[in-house]
Amino acid sequence: MTQQASRPRPSGRPPRTTTLQVRRVGSGSERVLAAWLLRVSRLGAPGKPFPTVSVFAAAFHGGRWSEPVDAYKISRWETGVAVAPEPAVARYEELLHLLPGSLVSVLDMINRYLAPHLESASRLLRPGVESLTENDHDHLADILDKVHQDAIVTGSEWDELTSFVARQPHIGLLRRGSWPRMAERLLSELIIADGTAWTQRYESFSRLLAHPTGQRAAVAACADLAADPSNQVFIDTLSILDASPHPDAGYQLVRQLKHPTNDQAFYGALLGCVRKSQYGHFSPEDRHQLLSLTADLSRNLPRSARRRRLAEQIHGALLTEASGTVRILRADEVFERHRLADPHTAEVITGRLLVCIRSAMTAEHDDFHDDLLPVLLDELLFGPLSDIRLFLAMLLAASPYRRGIAGALAAELRRSTATADANVAIALITALAVIGDKTEADVLRTLIIRQDVPAKVRSTAARYIGHMTAGDPSDACRDAAAFHLHRWRSRQDAQSADLLADLTYALGITGDNAQLDVLAQRDIPASARIAAAWWRNMPTAVRSSAQR
């Protein structure tokens, strides 16, 4: 699809139209996505305060941006001709009254995942280290002290600290044990964070995973947590190892595929292997074992199984590498081969979503046309890679479309046929959990308590409902837990026991300590009781920091 915008030229030269194209989200499309987010954020802002780039340019100087800027430069950023540096994106946040880091961290995340090669420093350029003052260095030292002292560390502080060490690849942290302490603390916060707090920590931890000195500690933190059966978050813990080129990262993923801690650890390891196999990160021995494992999965799993699709992608990438050509698979090639629904079904559902979204737009924005939105929605729901679906959900959640998309996803899940295809239903749920909030939480509560809904759909809804009210205990979460607690106590229902474990994670995300105490009692199913104890034993500084 095509996104068009006029590029103002100096006086005397005619304007020229710049056309950007992206069929699928993959390596090379990050510039288009960044340009799109900046443009729709400006044009879709409440009250439409900056309808033209000229008006925006007139207000741009100040805050995080100290250089002269004109409409031509802003137009180049918003059409992808030039890449906006981090201070410019931060200035968008300031002028549009957005949460600090809400645009920067999303673009960091997308740039990181879609990069053609791994490096520690962010591709969204920061001011040079040489520009840091003595006060700046003191501030960074204070943040490191907080990490060691179990004090509150915000997402912005993690961004500052890890950005500094990433731009100093050979830095030596003078304080003994700093690398392991940073990695363990940051990972503990990452796996329970939400929204901007999550995207900031995702980028920060990824910097450690690619840092020449810090990567061993970061990989070890993931390996240790993944080996702990009482841990409640395995997928994020293992899949993020795809951000490290270190051989230990590949070894730990293959190890979990051969001897997984549990089912979630196996799936997380598969996810982590997709991108690493494309980068050619595995040692010859690990590559040989992975080829055998993925061949078995491709033969023995049902064609519609998510794990089979992942195994086929990994196997294909490893065979390509063996032929002597290491390449990142084209996004459209992977998408069409492994998409979650047939083109007709995808077109129908995407069309319904677009109607809902456009009807939700205010009158002041009804003239705003966006050709890229249908592409993003299609891949959000039907793309074969859950990582890209998650990142697109974060991208859309950071845009002015957020409320319209949340309402559209909720309306789709209310349809009587919504759960006919479990894979599509799960994609709708995971997208809504990121983009929606308490307004739509009751939609997931209904799915959790319905007995005619497939078990894996109910499980996904139970695990993700907490993200819709992260840090704020919700009635929807409590009601779902009460329903299945009653079924367990009255019928010893095994499915209710499994759902209570999923709901315990959700209650932890919302910070509902009272309900966690209920689920820690002796007459509760063991899986939920262990999960509740995991949350209640987590250091207060970690839980509090993860919400900031």
XYZ file of C-alpha atoms in Angstrom:
548
model
C 0.000 0.000 0.000
C 1.082 3.619 -0.416
C 1.471 6.570 1.885
C 1.726 9.975 0.233
C 2.662 13.378 1.548
C 3.698 16.638 -0.112
C 7.258 17.725 0.516
C 7.560 21.520 0.729
C 10.443 22.930 -1.303
C 12.241 26.271 -1.006
C 10.673 29.207 -2.809
C 10.848 28.987 -6.585
C 10.860 25.176 -6.757
C 7.668 23.161 -7.289
C 6.509 20.729 -4.588
C 7.176 17.070 -5.256
C 5.158 14.097 -4.017
C 7.101 11.428 -2.151
C 5.662 7.923 -2.304
C 6.506 5.313 0.324
C 5.551 1.700 -0.142
C 5.467 -1.217 2.274
C 3.625 -4.456 1.533
C 4.675 -6.298 4.668
C 6.507 -5.418 7.838
C 10.070 -6.697 7.622
C 13.679 -5.594 7.440
C 13.816 -2.264 5.610
C 10.299 -1.109 6.517
C 11.263 0.525 9.830
C 11.808 3.933 8.188
C 8.294 3.864 6.717
C 6.787 2.909 10.087
C 8.650 5.711 11.876
C 7.533 8.271 9.288
C 3.958 7.005 9.537
C 3.867 7.240 13.345
C 5.221 10.800 13.383
C 2.808 11.935 10.681
C -0.367 10.390 12.112
C 0.580 11.567 15.618
C 0.722 15.162 14.401
C -2.331 15.050 12.134
C -4.444 12.986 14.535
C -3.713 14.998 17.684
C -6.835 16.082 19.646
C -7.994 19.491 18.502
C -5.759 19.234 15.406
C -3.323 21.923 16.691
C -0.762 21.327 13.907
C -2.663 20.744 10.632
C 0.353 21.631 8.460
C 4.095 21.076 8.724
C 4.588 24.865 8.570
C 2.534 25.421 11.717
C 4.374 22.567 13.419
C 7.786 23.888 12.375
C 6.981 27.299 13.832
C 6.430 25.716 17.253
C 9.181 23.094 17.079
C 12.182 24.939 18.514
C 12.512 24.440 22.265
C 12.372 21.662 24.842
C 14.424 18.660 23.684
C 15.112 20.272 20.284
C 17.648 23.102 20.215
C 18.423 23.488 16.497
C 16.619 25.526 13.822
C 14.050 23.501 11.906
C 11.856 24.278 8.915
C 8.831 22.661 7.283
C 11.080 20.958 4.729
C 12.988 19.035 7.416
C 9.819 17.925 9.194
C 8.300 16.841 5.888
C 11.395 14.720 5.202
C 10.974 13.025 8.607
C 7.282 12.359 7.991
C 7.809 10.887 4.532
C 10.782 8.720 5.440
C 13.253 10.598 3.246
C 15.275 11.352 6.387
C 15.311 9.660 9.803
C 14.317 11.815 12.775
C 16.832 11.556 15.643
C 15.736 10.813 19.201
C 15.575 14.500 20.352
C 13.234 15.284 17.452
C 10.909 12.376 18.290
C 10.990 13.479 21.939
C 9.962 16.963 20.779
C 6.931 15.450 19.035
C 5.987 13.945 22.413
C 6.332 17.326 24.117
C 4.346 19.328 21.557
C 1.586 16.714 21.261
C 1.354 16.279 25.067
C 2.185 12.572 24.916
C 3.694 10.450 27.678
C 7.501 10.911 27.639
C 9.059 7.976 25.829
C 5.799 6.793 24.256
C 6.981 7.421 20.681
C 10.726 7.081 21.245
C 10.520 3.650 22.885
C 8.185 2.236 20.224
C 10.486 3.364 17.422
C 13.485 1.974 19.343
C 11.690 -1.362 19.603
C 10.769 -1.530 15.916
C 14.236 -0.431 14.785
C 15.780 -3.064 17.051
C 13.682 -5.954 15.773
C 13.828 -5.074 12.083
C 17.553 -4.237 12.011
C 19.589 -6.119 9.371
C 22.245 -6.787 12.033
C 22.493 -6.583 15.818
C 24.308 -3.860 17.726
C 24.101 -2.533 21.249
C 23.451 1.154 20.532
C 19.986 2.246 19.412
C 19.493 3.067 15.743
C 17.366 6.045 16.794
C 20.285 8.415 17.245
C 20.942 10.027 20.633
C 23.187 13.034 21.368
C 26.855 12.045 21.508
C 28.437 10.841 24.733
C 30.925 13.688 24.445
C 28.071 16.151 25.045
C 27.363 14.769 28.544
C 28.209 17.132 31.364
C 29.643 16.331 34.786
C 26.110 16.552 36.174
C 24.958 14.031 33.560
C 27.627 11.564 34.680
C 26.649 12.078 38.315
C 23.033 11.403 37.376
C 23.987 8.113 35.668
C 26.007 7.106 38.734
C 22.946 7.802 40.887
C 20.838 5.504 38.685
C 23.379 2.706 39.029
C 23.296 3.196 42.797
C 19.503 2.764 42.703
C 19.914 -0.529 40.852
C 22.260 -1.854 43.534
C 20.209 -0.480 46.428
C 16.836 -1.939 45.296
C 15.382 1.541 44.922
C 12.781 2.602 42.343
C 14.187 2.803 38.799
C 11.940 4.256 36.085
C 11.821 3.242 32.437
C 13.364 6.578 31.458
C 16.244 5.982 33.870
C 16.888 2.534 32.431
C 16.884 4.135 28.984
C 19.456 6.731 30.052
C 21.754 4.246 31.788
C 21.756 1.564 29.101
C 21.945 4.105 26.276
C 25.155 5.422 27.839
C 26.802 1.997 28.188
C 25.644 0.996 24.687
C 27.434 3.994 23.203
C 30.547 3.098 25.206
C 31.029 -0.545 24.108
C 34.289 -1.002 25.996
C 33.253 0.769 29.187
C 34.241 -0.825 32.467
C 31.687 -0.438 35.239
C 33.902 0.104 38.266
C 31.394 -1.240 40.752
C 31.819 -4.992 41.208
C 28.879 -7.079 40.063
C 27.195 -4.256 38.140
C 26.585 -6.207 34.912
C 24.823 -9.185 36.560
C 22.901 -6.883 38.886
C 21.710 -4.666 36.032
C 20.704 -7.663 33.920
C 18.823 -9.525 36.662
C 17.002 -6.451 37.925
C 16.086 -5.186 34.451
C 14.833 -8.592 33.295
C 12.710 -8.973 36.443
C 11.015 -5.658 35.654
C 10.687 -6.334 31.925
C 8.651 -9.511 32.302
C 5.970 -7.804 34.418
C 5.915 -4.328 32.817
C 3.270 -2.987 30.425
C 2.933 -0.264 27.794
C 5.675 2.357 27.593
C 7.289 0.922 30.733
C 7.666 -2.357 28.808
C 8.946 -0.887 25.533
C 11.573 1.163 27.392
C 12.797 -1.923 29.243
C 12.687 -4.095 26.113
C 15.089 -1.734 24.364
C 17.237 -1.339 27.472
C 17.625 -5.085 27.996
C 18.273 -5.622 24.287
C 21.180 -3.183 24.551
C 22.686 -5.346 27.284
C 22.153 -8.508 25.236
C 24.181 -7.030 22.365
C 26.808 -5.287 24.517
C 30.295 -6.859 24.168
C 30.833 -6.773 27.945
C 27.300 -7.003 29.314
C 25.903 -9.725 27.060
C 27.166 -12.691 29.100
C 25.386 -11.429 32.204
C 22.198 -10.702 30.242
C 22.114 -14.163 28.632
C 22.833 -15.804 31.991
C 19.948 -13.889 33.612
C 17.555 -15.241 30.962
C 18.906 -18.779 31.252
C 18.620 -18.815 35.045
C 15.066 -17.489 35.042
C 13.991 -19.906 32.294
C 15.384 -22.850 34.265
C 13.347 -21.935 37.361
C 10.057 -23.909 37.289
C 8.420 -21.465 39.725
C 8.925 -18.598 37.258
C 5.672 -17.394 35.679
C 6.967 -15.743 32.484
C 8.882 -17.989 30.088
C 8.023 -16.774 26.591
C 9.422 -13.247 26.984
C 12.389 -14.553 28.987
C 13.549 -16.838 26.165
C 12.325 -15.162 22.985
C 14.307 -11.994 23.760
C 17.540 -13.997 23.422
C 17.206 -13.399 19.681
C 18.671 -9.939 20.434
C 22.058 -11.411 21.378
C 24.697 -12.640 18.911
C 26.593 -14.440 21.693
C 26.894 -18.254 21.187
C 25.540 -18.803 24.712
C 22.195 -17.347 23.620
C 21.802 -19.892 20.834
C 22.963 -22.703 23.093
C 20.355 -21.851 25.751
C 17.541 -21.780 23.181
C 18.465 -25.158 21.726
C 18.852 -26.538 25.254
C 15.292 -25.474 26.102
C 13.974 -27.094 22.929
C 15.660 -30.380 23.870
C 14.845 -30.267 27.587
C 12.204 -27.551 28.149
C 11.357 -26.383 31.636
C 7.704 -26.483 30.560
C 5.465 -25.965 27.528
C 5.753 -22.170 27.594
C 9.554 -22.386 27.717
C 9.509 -24.607 24.621
C 7.364 -22.107 22.720
C 9.500 -19.155 23.863
C 12.634 -20.948 22.675
C 11.049 -21.567 19.270
C 10.202 -17.871 18.966
C 13.741 -16.905 19.883
C 15.189 -19.227 17.234
C 13.327 -17.609 14.313
C 15.350 -14.423 14.063
C 18.596 -16.035 15.257
C 18.362 -18.618 12.474
C 17.976 -15.790 9.954
C 21.021 -13.986 11.357
C 23.125 -17.177 11.267
C 23.918 -17.012 14.983
C 24.001 -20.706 15.853
C 27.199 -22.720 16.268
C 27.633 -25.684 13.892
C 26.644 -28.146 16.636
C 23.577 -26.175 17.716
C 22.559 -25.647 14.083
C 22.754 -29.406 13.425
C 20.568 -30.191 16.447
C 18.108 -27.436 15.546
C 17.745 -28.728 11.993
C 16.806 -32.158 13.353
C 14.389 -30.758 15.943
C 12.566 -28.465 13.508
C 12.362 -31.198 10.874
C 10.591 -33.444 13.388
C 8.170 -30.663 14.369
C 7.408 -29.856 10.720
C 6.580 -33.499 10.041
C 4.627 -34.364 13.159
C 2.587 -31.284 14.095
C -0.724 -30.349 12.438
C -0.342 -27.931 9.538
C -2.353 -25.242 11.358
C -0.279 -25.433 14.567
C 1.629 -22.273 15.460
C 4.674 -24.313 16.446
C 4.807 -26.024 13.091
C 4.788 -22.658 11.314
C 7.662 -21.464 13.497
C 9.588 -24.705 12.968
C 9.212 -24.427 9.189
C 10.499 -20.837 9.217
C 13.514 -21.804 11.332
C 14.263 -24.886 9.234
C 14.071 -22.908 5.988
C 16.399 -20.205 7.296
C 18.943 -22.790 8.480
C 18.903 -24.537 5.095
C 19.430 -21.195 3.377
C 22.435 -20.536 5.600
C 23.803 -24.010 4.880
C 23.688 -23.189 1.158
C 26.126 -20.356 1.825
C 23.680 -17.426 1.747
C 22.661 -15.825 5.017
C 19.716 -13.509 4.468
C 16.742 -12.090 6.282
C 13.682 -13.664 4.669
C 11.478 -11.219 2.776
C 8.495 -10.174 4.869
C 5.952 -10.839 2.099
C 7.510 -14.261 1.387
C 7.146 -15.414 5.008
C 3.733 -13.791 5.420
C 2.008 -15.390 2.455
C 3.385 -18.839 3.273
C 2.463 -18.854 6.952
C -0.371 -16.342 7.431
C -3.009 -17.128 10.085
C -6.064 -16.860 7.812
C -6.907 -17.144 4.138
C -6.918 -13.866 2.166
C -10.720 -13.679 1.932
C -11.262 -14.069 5.696
C -8.529 -11.544 6.393
C -10.031 -9.046 3.966
C -13.505 -9.372 5.487
C -12.307 -8.933 9.081
C -9.932 -6.080 8.221
C -12.743 -4.362 6.306
C -15.047 -4.534 9.334
C -12.307 -3.121 11.566
C -11.684 -0.208 9.198
C -15.385 0.698 9.131
C -15.450 0.792 12.958
C -12.232 2.796 13.185
C -13.314 5.402 10.656
C -16.691 5.804 12.298
C -14.903 6.494 15.593
C -12.817 9.323 14.152
C -13.913 12.796 15.171
C -15.323 15.254 12.644
C -12.113 17.297 12.710
C -10.177 14.294 11.368
C -12.703 12.904 8.885
C -10.652 14.201 5.944
C -7.542 12.262 7.002
C -6.810 9.409 4.596
C -4.281 6.721 5.519
C -3.392 4.019 3.009
C -0.951 2.292 5.343
C -3.455 1.493 8.097
C -5.059 -1.509 6.301
C -1.606 -3.072 5.837
C -0.798 -2.669 9.529
C -4.145 -4.096 10.640
C -3.809 -7.069 8.303
C -0.388 -7.992 9.672
C -1.422 -7.206 13.263
C -4.003 -10.002 13.095
C -2.839 -12.417 10.420
C 0.952 -12.158 10.377
C 2.741 -15.433 11.168
C 5.211 -13.988 13.679
C 3.822 -13.189 17.120
C 6.752 -10.824 17.773
C 5.818 -8.592 14.832
C 2.137 -8.751 15.786
C 3.055 -7.573 19.292
C 5.266 -4.760 18.006
C 2.574 -3.587 15.597
C 0.085 -3.559 18.476
C 2.518 -1.326 20.389
C 2.911 0.909 17.323
C -0.854 1.285 16.864
C -1.355 1.807 20.600
C 1.046 4.769 20.404
C -0.954 6.322 17.562
C -4.124 8.459 17.617
C -5.993 5.419 16.267
C -5.766 3.657 19.621
C -9.331 4.139 20.855
C -10.887 3.435 17.465
C -8.899 0.220 17.006
C -9.658 -0.940 20.549
C -13.380 -0.495 19.954
C -13.163 -2.280 16.607
C -11.282 -5.267 18.065
C -13.777 -5.519 20.932
C -16.693 -5.446 18.484
C -15.085 -8.226 16.437
C -14.611 -10.403 19.530
C -18.284 -9.927 20.454
C -19.382 -11.501 17.190
C -20.812 -15.003 17.549
C -18.269 -16.374 15.043
C -15.258 -14.734 16.699
C -13.909 -17.943 18.214
C -14.537 -20.192 15.207
C -10.837 -19.983 14.312
C -8.797 -20.198 17.513
C -5.647 -18.700 15.948
C -7.505 -15.617 14.739
C -9.328 -15.271 18.079
C -5.997 -15.404 19.934
C -4.560 -12.739 17.617
C -7.580 -10.500 18.292
C -7.218 -11.000 22.060
C -3.486 -10.291 22.198
C -3.925 -7.159 20.071
C -6.792 -5.900 22.234
C -4.809 -6.537 25.416
C -2.123 -4.119 24.184
C -4.316 -1.527 22.483
C -7.406 -1.588 24.712
C -7.952 -0.632 28.345
C -10.552 -1.125 31.081
C -13.277 0.012 28.664
C -12.936 -3.274 26.753
C -11.840 -5.563 29.622
C -15.314 -7.050 30.019
C -15.051 -8.540 26.515
C -12.200 -10.760 27.692
C -13.975 -11.538 30.978
C -16.910 -12.906 28.979
C -14.619 -15.149 26.910
C -12.916 -16.472 30.058
C -16.147 -17.657 31.674
C -17.867 -19.003 28.536
C -17.792 -22.790 28.393
C -18.231 -22.976 24.599
C -14.958 -21.154 23.894
C -11.877 -23.258 22.970
C -9.577 -23.842 25.926
C -6.544 -22.090 24.431
C -8.652 -19.031 23.597
C -9.918 -18.805 27.176
C -6.388 -19.319 28.490
C -5.057 -16.474 26.325
C -7.847 -14.147 27.450
C -7.204 -15.061 31.098
C -3.488 -14.401 30.882
C -3.786 -11.105 28.990
C -6.780 -9.466 30.648
C -4.557 -7.966 33.334
C -2.663 -5.874 30.768
C -5.831 -3.908 30.059
C -5.775 -2.383 33.550
C -2.080 -2.794 34.430
C -1.327 -1.379 37.867
C -5.036 -0.913 38.608
C -7.061 -3.831 40.093
C -10.135 -4.463 37.956
C -13.567 -5.962 38.550
C -13.334 -7.840 35.247
C -10.247 -9.719 36.423
C -11.678 -10.386 39.897
C -15.013 -11.594 38.524
C -13.327 -14.062 36.165
C -11.149 -15.369 39.001
C -14.159 -15.680 41.341
C -16.104 -17.607 38.668
C -13.385 -20.214 38.178
C -12.523 -20.391 41.860
C -16.161 -21.336 42.528
C -16.065 -23.986 39.768
C -12.884 -25.425 41.232
C -14.216 -25.590 44.750
C -17.610 -26.989 43.753
C -16.568 -29.335 40.918
C -12.775 -29.713 41.077
C -12.868 -28.616 37.435
C -9.407 -29.123 35.844
C -9.892 -26.407 33.233
C -10.829 -23.918 35.937
C -7.636 -24.848 37.785
C -5.581 -24.055 34.664
C -7.425 -20.779 34.115
C -6.863 -19.749 37.726
C -3.107 -20.018 37.121
C -3.424 -17.763 34.060
C -5.621 -15.338 35.973
C -3.090 -15.202 38.799
C -0.595 -13.707 36.338
C -3.247 -11.197 35.264
C -4.006 -10.264 38.885
C -0.296 -9.735 39.477
C -0.062 -7.362 36.513
C -2.955 -5.323 37.893
C -1.329 -5.217 41.340
C -4.311 -6.850 43.064
C -2.512 -8.046 46.200
C -5.753 -8.863 48.022
C -6.766 -11.367 45.331
C -3.255 -12.784 45.194
C -3.536 -13.485 48.923
C -6.797 -15.358 48.289
C -5.153 -17.504 45.627
C -2.179 -18.262 47.873
C -4.390 -20.235 50.280
C -3.912 -23.971 50.792
C -7.208 -25.062 49.173
C -6.288 -23.430 45.846
C -4.957 -25.496 42.892
C -1.181 -25.870 43.136
C -0.408 -24.039 39.873
C -2.342 -20.934 40.946
C -0.959 -21.110 44.490
C 2.633 -21.228 43.207
C 1.947 -18.353 40.826
C 0.447 -16.235 43.605
C 3.445 -16.918 45.842
C 5.796 -15.906 42.986
C 4.094 -12.542 42.733
C 3.904 -11.961 46.492
C 7.606 -12.837 46.914
C 8.739 -10.436 44.213
C 10.705 -7.470 45.646
C 8.559 -4.380 46.117
C 11.077 -2.238 44.237
C 10.778 -4.478 41.168
C 6.968 -4.431 41.100
C 6.799 -0.685 41.734
C 9.510 0.168 39.209
C 7.890 -1.945 36.475
C 4.866 0.373 36.493
C 6.964 3.510 35.894
